[in-house]
Coordinates of C-alpha atoms in Angstrom, one line a residue:
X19 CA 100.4 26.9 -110.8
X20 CA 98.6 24.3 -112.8
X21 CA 99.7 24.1 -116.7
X22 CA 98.2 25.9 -119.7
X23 CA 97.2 24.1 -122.8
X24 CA 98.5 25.6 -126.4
X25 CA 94.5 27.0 -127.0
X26 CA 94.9 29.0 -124.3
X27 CA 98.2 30.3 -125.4
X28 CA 97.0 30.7 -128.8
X29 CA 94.2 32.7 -127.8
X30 CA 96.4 35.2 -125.5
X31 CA 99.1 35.2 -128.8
X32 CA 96.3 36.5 -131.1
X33 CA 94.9 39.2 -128.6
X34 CA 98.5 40.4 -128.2
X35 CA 99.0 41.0 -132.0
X36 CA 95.4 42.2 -133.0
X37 CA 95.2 44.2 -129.7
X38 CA 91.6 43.0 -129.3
X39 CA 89.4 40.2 -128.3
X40 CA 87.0 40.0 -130.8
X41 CA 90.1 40.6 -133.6
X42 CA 91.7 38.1 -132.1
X43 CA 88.4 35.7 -132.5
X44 CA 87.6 36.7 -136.0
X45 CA 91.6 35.8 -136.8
X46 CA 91.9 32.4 -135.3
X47 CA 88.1 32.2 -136.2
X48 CA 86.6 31.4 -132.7
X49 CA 83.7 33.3 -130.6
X50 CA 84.3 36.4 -128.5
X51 CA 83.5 34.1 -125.4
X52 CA 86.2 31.6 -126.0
X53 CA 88.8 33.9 -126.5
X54 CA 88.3 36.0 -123.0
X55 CA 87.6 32.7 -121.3
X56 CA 90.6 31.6 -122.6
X57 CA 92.9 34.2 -121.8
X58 CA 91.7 35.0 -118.4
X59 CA 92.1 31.0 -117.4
X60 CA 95.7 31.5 -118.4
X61 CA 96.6 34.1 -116.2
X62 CA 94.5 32.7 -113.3
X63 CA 96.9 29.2 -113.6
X64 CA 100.2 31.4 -113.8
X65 CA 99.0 33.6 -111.3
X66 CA 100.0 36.5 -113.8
X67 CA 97.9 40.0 -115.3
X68 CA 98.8 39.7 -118.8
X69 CA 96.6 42.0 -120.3
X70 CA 95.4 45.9 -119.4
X71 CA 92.1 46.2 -120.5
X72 CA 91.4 49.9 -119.2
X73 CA 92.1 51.4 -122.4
X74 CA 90.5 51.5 -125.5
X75 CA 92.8 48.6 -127.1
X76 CA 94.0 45.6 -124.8
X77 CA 97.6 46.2 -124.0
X78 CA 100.0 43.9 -122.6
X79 CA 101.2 44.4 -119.2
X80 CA 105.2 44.1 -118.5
X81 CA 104.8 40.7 -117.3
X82 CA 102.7 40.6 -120.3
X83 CA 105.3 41.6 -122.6
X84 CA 108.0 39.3 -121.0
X85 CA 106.0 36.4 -121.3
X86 CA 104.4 36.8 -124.6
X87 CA 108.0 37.1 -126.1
X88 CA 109.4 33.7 -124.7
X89 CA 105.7 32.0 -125.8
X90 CA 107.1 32.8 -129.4
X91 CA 109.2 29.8 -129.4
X92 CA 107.2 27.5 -128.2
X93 CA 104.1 28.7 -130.7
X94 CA 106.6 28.4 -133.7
X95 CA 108.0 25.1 -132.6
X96 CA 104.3 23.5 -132.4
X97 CA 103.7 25.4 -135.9
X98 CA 106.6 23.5 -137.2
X99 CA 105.4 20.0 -135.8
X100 CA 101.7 20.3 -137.8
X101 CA 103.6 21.3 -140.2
X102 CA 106.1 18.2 -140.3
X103 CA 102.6 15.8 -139.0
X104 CA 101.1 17.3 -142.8
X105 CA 104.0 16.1 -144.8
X106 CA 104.3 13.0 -143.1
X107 CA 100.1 12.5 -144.0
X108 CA 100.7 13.3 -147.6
X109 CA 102.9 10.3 -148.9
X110 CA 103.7 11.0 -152.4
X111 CA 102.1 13.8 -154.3
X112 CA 100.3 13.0 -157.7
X113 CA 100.6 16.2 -158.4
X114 CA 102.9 19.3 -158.3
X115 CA 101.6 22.9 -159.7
X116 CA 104.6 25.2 -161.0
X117 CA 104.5 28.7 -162.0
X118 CA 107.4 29.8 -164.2
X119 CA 107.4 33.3 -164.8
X120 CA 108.4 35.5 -168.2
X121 CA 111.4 36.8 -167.5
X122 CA 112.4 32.9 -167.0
X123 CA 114.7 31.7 -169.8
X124 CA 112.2 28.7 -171.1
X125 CA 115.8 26.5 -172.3
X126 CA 116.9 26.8 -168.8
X127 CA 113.9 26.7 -166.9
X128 CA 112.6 23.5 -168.6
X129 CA 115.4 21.5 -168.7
X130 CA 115.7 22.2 -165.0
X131 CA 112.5 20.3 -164.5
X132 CA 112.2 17.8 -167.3
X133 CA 115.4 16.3 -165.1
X134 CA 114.2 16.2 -162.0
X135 CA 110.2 14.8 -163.2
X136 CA 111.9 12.6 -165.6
X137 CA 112.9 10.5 -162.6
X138 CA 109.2 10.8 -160.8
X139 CA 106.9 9.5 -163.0
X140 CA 104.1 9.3 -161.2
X141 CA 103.8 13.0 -160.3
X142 CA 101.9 15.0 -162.4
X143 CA 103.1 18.0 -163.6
X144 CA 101.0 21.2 -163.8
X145 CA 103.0 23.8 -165.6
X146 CA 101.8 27.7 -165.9
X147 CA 103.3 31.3 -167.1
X148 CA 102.2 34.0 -165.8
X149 CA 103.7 37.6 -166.1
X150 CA 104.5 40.7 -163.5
X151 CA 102.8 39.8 -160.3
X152 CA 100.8 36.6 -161.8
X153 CA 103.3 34.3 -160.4
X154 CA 103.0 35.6 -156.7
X155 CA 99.2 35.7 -156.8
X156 CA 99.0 31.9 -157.7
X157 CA 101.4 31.3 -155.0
X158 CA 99.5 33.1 -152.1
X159 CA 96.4 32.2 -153.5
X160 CA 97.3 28.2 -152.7
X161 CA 97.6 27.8 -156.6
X162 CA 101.4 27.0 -156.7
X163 CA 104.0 24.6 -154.7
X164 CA 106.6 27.0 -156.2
X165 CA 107.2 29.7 -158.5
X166 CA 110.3 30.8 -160.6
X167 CA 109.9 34.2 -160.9
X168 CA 111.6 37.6 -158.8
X169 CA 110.5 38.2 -156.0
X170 CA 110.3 40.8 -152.8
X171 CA 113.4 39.3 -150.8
X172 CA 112.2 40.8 -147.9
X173 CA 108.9 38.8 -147.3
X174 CA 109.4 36.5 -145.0
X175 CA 106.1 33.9 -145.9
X176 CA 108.8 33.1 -148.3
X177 CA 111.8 30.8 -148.8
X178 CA 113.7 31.0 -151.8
X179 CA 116.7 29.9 -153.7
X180 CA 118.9 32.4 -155.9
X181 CA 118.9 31.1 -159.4
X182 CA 120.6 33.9 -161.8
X183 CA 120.0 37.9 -162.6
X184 CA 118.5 38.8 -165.3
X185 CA 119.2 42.0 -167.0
X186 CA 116.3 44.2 -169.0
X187 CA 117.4 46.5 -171.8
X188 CA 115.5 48.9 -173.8
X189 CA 116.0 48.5 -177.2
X190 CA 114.7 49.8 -181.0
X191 CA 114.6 48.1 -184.3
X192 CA 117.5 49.6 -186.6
X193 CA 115.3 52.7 -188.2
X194 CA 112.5 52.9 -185.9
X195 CA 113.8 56.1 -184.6
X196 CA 113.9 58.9 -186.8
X197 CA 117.6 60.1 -184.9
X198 CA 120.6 58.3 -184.6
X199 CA 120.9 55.9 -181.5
X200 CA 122.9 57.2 -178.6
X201 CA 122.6 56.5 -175.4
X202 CA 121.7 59.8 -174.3
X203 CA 118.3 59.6 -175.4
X204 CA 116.0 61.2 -173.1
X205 CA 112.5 60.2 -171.7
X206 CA 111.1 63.0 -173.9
X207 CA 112.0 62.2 -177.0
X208 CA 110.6 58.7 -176.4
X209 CA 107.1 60.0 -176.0
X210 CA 106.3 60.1 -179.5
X211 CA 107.0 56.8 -180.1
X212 CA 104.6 53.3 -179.2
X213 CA 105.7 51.5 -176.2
X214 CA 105.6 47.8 -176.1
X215 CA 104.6 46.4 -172.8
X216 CA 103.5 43.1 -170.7
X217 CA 100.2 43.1 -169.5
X218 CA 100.6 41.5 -166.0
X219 CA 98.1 38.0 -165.7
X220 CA 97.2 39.1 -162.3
X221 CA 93.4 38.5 -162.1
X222 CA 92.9 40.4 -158.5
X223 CA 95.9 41.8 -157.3
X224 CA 96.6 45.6 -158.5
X225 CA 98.5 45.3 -161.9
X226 CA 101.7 46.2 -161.8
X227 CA 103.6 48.4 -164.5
X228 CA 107.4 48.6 -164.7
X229 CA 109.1 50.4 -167.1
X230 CA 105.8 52.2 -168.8
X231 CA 106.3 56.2 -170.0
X232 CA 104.1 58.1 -169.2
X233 CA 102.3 59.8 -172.0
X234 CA 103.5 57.4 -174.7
X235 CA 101.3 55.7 -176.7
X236 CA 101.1 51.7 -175.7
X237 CA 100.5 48.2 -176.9
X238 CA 100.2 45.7 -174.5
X239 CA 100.7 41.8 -175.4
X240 CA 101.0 38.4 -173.5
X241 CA 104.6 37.6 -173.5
X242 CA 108.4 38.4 -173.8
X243 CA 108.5 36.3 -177.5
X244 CA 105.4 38.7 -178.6
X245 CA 107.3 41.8 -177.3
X246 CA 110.2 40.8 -179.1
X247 CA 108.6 40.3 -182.6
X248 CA 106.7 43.8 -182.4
X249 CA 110.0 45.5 -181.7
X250 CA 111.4 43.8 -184.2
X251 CA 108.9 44.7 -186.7
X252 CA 109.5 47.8 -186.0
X253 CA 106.1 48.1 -184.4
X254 CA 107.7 49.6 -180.7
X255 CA 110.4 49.7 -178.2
X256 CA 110.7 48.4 -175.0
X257 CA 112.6 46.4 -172.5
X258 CA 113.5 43.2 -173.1
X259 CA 115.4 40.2 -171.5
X260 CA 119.3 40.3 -172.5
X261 CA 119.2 36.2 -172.7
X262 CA 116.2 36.9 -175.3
X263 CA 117.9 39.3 -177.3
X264 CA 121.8 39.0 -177.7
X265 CA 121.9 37.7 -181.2
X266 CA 119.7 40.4 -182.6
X267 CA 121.9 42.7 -181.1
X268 CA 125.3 41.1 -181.9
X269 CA 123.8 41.0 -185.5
X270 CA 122.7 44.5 -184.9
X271 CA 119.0 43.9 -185.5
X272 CA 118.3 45.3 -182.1
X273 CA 119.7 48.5 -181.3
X274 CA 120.1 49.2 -177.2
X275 CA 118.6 52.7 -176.1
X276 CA 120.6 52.0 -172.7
X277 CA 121.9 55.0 -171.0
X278 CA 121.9 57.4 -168.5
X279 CA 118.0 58.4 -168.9
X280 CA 117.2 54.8 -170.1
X281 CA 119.5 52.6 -167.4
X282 CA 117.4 49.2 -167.7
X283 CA 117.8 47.3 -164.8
X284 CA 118.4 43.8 -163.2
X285 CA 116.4 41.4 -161.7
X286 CA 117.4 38.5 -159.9
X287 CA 115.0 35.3 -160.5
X288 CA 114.8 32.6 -158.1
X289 CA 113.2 29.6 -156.8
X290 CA 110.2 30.5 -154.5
X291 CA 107.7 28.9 -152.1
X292 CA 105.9 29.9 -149.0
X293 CA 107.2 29.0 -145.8
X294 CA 103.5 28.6 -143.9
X295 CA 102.2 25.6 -146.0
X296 CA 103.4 22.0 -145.8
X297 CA 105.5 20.6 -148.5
X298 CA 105.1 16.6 -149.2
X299 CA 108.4 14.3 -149.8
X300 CA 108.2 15.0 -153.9
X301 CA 108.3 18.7 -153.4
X302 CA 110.9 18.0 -150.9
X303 CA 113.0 16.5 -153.5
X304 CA 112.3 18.7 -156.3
X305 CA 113.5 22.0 -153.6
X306 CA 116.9 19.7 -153.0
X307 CA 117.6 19.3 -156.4
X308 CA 117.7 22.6 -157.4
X309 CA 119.7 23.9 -154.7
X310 CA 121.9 22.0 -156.2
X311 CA 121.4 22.5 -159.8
X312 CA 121.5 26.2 -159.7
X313 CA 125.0 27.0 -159.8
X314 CA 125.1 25.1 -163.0
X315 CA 121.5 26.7 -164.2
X316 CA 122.9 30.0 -163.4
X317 CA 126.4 29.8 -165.5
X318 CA 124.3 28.3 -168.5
X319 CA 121.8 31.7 -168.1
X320 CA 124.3 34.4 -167.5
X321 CA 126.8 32.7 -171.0
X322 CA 124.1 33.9 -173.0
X323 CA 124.8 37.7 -171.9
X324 CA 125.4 39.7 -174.6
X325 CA 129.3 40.9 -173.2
X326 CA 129.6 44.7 -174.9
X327 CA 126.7 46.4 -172.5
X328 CA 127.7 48.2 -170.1
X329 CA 125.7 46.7 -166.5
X330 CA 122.8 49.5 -165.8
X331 CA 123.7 52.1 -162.5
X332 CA 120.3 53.1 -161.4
X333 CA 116.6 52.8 -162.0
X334 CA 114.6 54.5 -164.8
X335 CA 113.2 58.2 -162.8
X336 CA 110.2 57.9 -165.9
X337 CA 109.4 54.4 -164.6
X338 CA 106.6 52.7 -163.1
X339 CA 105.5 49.2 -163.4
X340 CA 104.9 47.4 -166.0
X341 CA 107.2 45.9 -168.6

């Protein structure tokens, strides 16, 4: 048995998982040809039938199945060494693009950074907000080297660090609604009433809407400090960010609708970035240092918590997404 190369173990990975040979060549963006002439000299030099092709998909075989399981290693391990050989190529970034997201606490958030870039000069900071699912689209677009922002914890093209919880209460300017504040207020007798709500920056991905009642009337607007002002006003309701609102309601200039029908909810925010790109020494740094500035970012985020709310049991039934 003479060896294989990595191409020809490449090709038989991406036949495996697409099931085909031309989805295999579209994905690793090679000719039909090379594919199958790939795949059938690996199982000539280990002797081996990897693949059935009598049915209308290519299958793997037992022996097949055994081997394309213990290839897995080997694939990821020469995944991780381009990866390493990119970092080592990029010396010192000029620049770093960061996407900080609006249920972020800007005090926080900033500060964060302005300590670690304060000491790296010759990086160039590009900062952005973006709202709902903007942050996440810049990031899997290649737009952003990280993102503070929630995120699906399950995805595993990400690596993240836990930052602090943020919780989002729906609340009413004292006299916007024309009964007293309980908070047994139902969906229905919301209705009536304008809804203020984020519009997500998304440019392609499907906006998402969290929060949004049906059949109310709504105003959309850019940001949290917007959506604040217009409740204020007495212009809306909505959900808002505790950290943004706890002196209006200690002062009772916000009144919190939170309840059974209205329950708010929590999200957590953390530090993201995607696992399948190369990070240079800068970014490195920059992921180091807040691991081990979060504890301390978190206790200054969750002292702002206005302490007289009750914590929110369950998700909105009205809800979808948008906030």
């Amino acid at each position: 048995m003479s060896d294989f190369t990595l191409h020809e173990l490449r090709c038989f990975n991406a036949v495996a998982r697409e099931g085909s040979f031309q989805a295999a060549a579209d994905k690793l963006h090679r000719t039909h040809p090379t594919v199958f002439a790939a795949v059938r000299k690996l199982e000539r030099q280990l002797g081996l039938r990897l693949l059935d092709r009598s049915g209308y998909r290519v299958a793997l075989t037992e022996a097949g199945r055994s081997f394309h399981s213990a290839a897995q290693g080997l694939l990821r391990e020469q995944q991780g060494l381009n990866t390493h050989a990119a970092q080592l190529a990029m010396g010192q970034e000029s620049e770093l693009r960061i996407v900080i997201g609006d249920l972020c606490p800007l005090t926080a958030t900033l500060g964060l950074l302005r300590r670690f870039f304060s000491a790296c000069p010759g990086t160039r900071l590009h900062l952005h907000f973006e709202a709902i699912s903007g942050p996440w689209e810049r990031l899997f677009d290649g737009e952003a080297d990280l993102i503070l922002h929630h995120i699906d914890a399950s995805d595993h093209r990400l690596e993240f660090i836990e930052l602090f919880d943020v919780r989002l209460i729906p609340v009413v300017a004292p006299g916007f609604l024309p009964f007293r504040v309980t908070r047994s207020i139902k969906p229905e007798q919301m209705r009536d009433f304008c809804q203020c709500i984020i519009r997500d920056t998304a440019r392609h991905t499907p906006a998402r809407d969290y929060f949004v009642l049906e059949g109310a009337q709504q105003w959309t607007v850019a940001d949290q400090l917007m959506k604040k002002e217009i409740i204020l006003q007495g212009m809306g309701w909505g959900h808002m960010p505790a950290f943004l609102i706890s002196q209006e309601l200690r002062e009772k200039r916000l009144l919190s609708i939170a309840g059974r029908h209205f329950p708010g909810s929590t999200q957590s925010i953390v530090a993201a970035r995607r696992r399948d790109v190369p990070h240079g020494p800068i970014a490195h740094r920059l992921w180091q240092f807040i691991e081990e500035q979060a504890p301390a970012v978190g206790r200054s985020v969750q002292s702002a918590r206005p302490v007289s709310l009750r914590r929110p049991r369950a998700a909105a039934p009205s809800a979808r997404r948008r906030r």
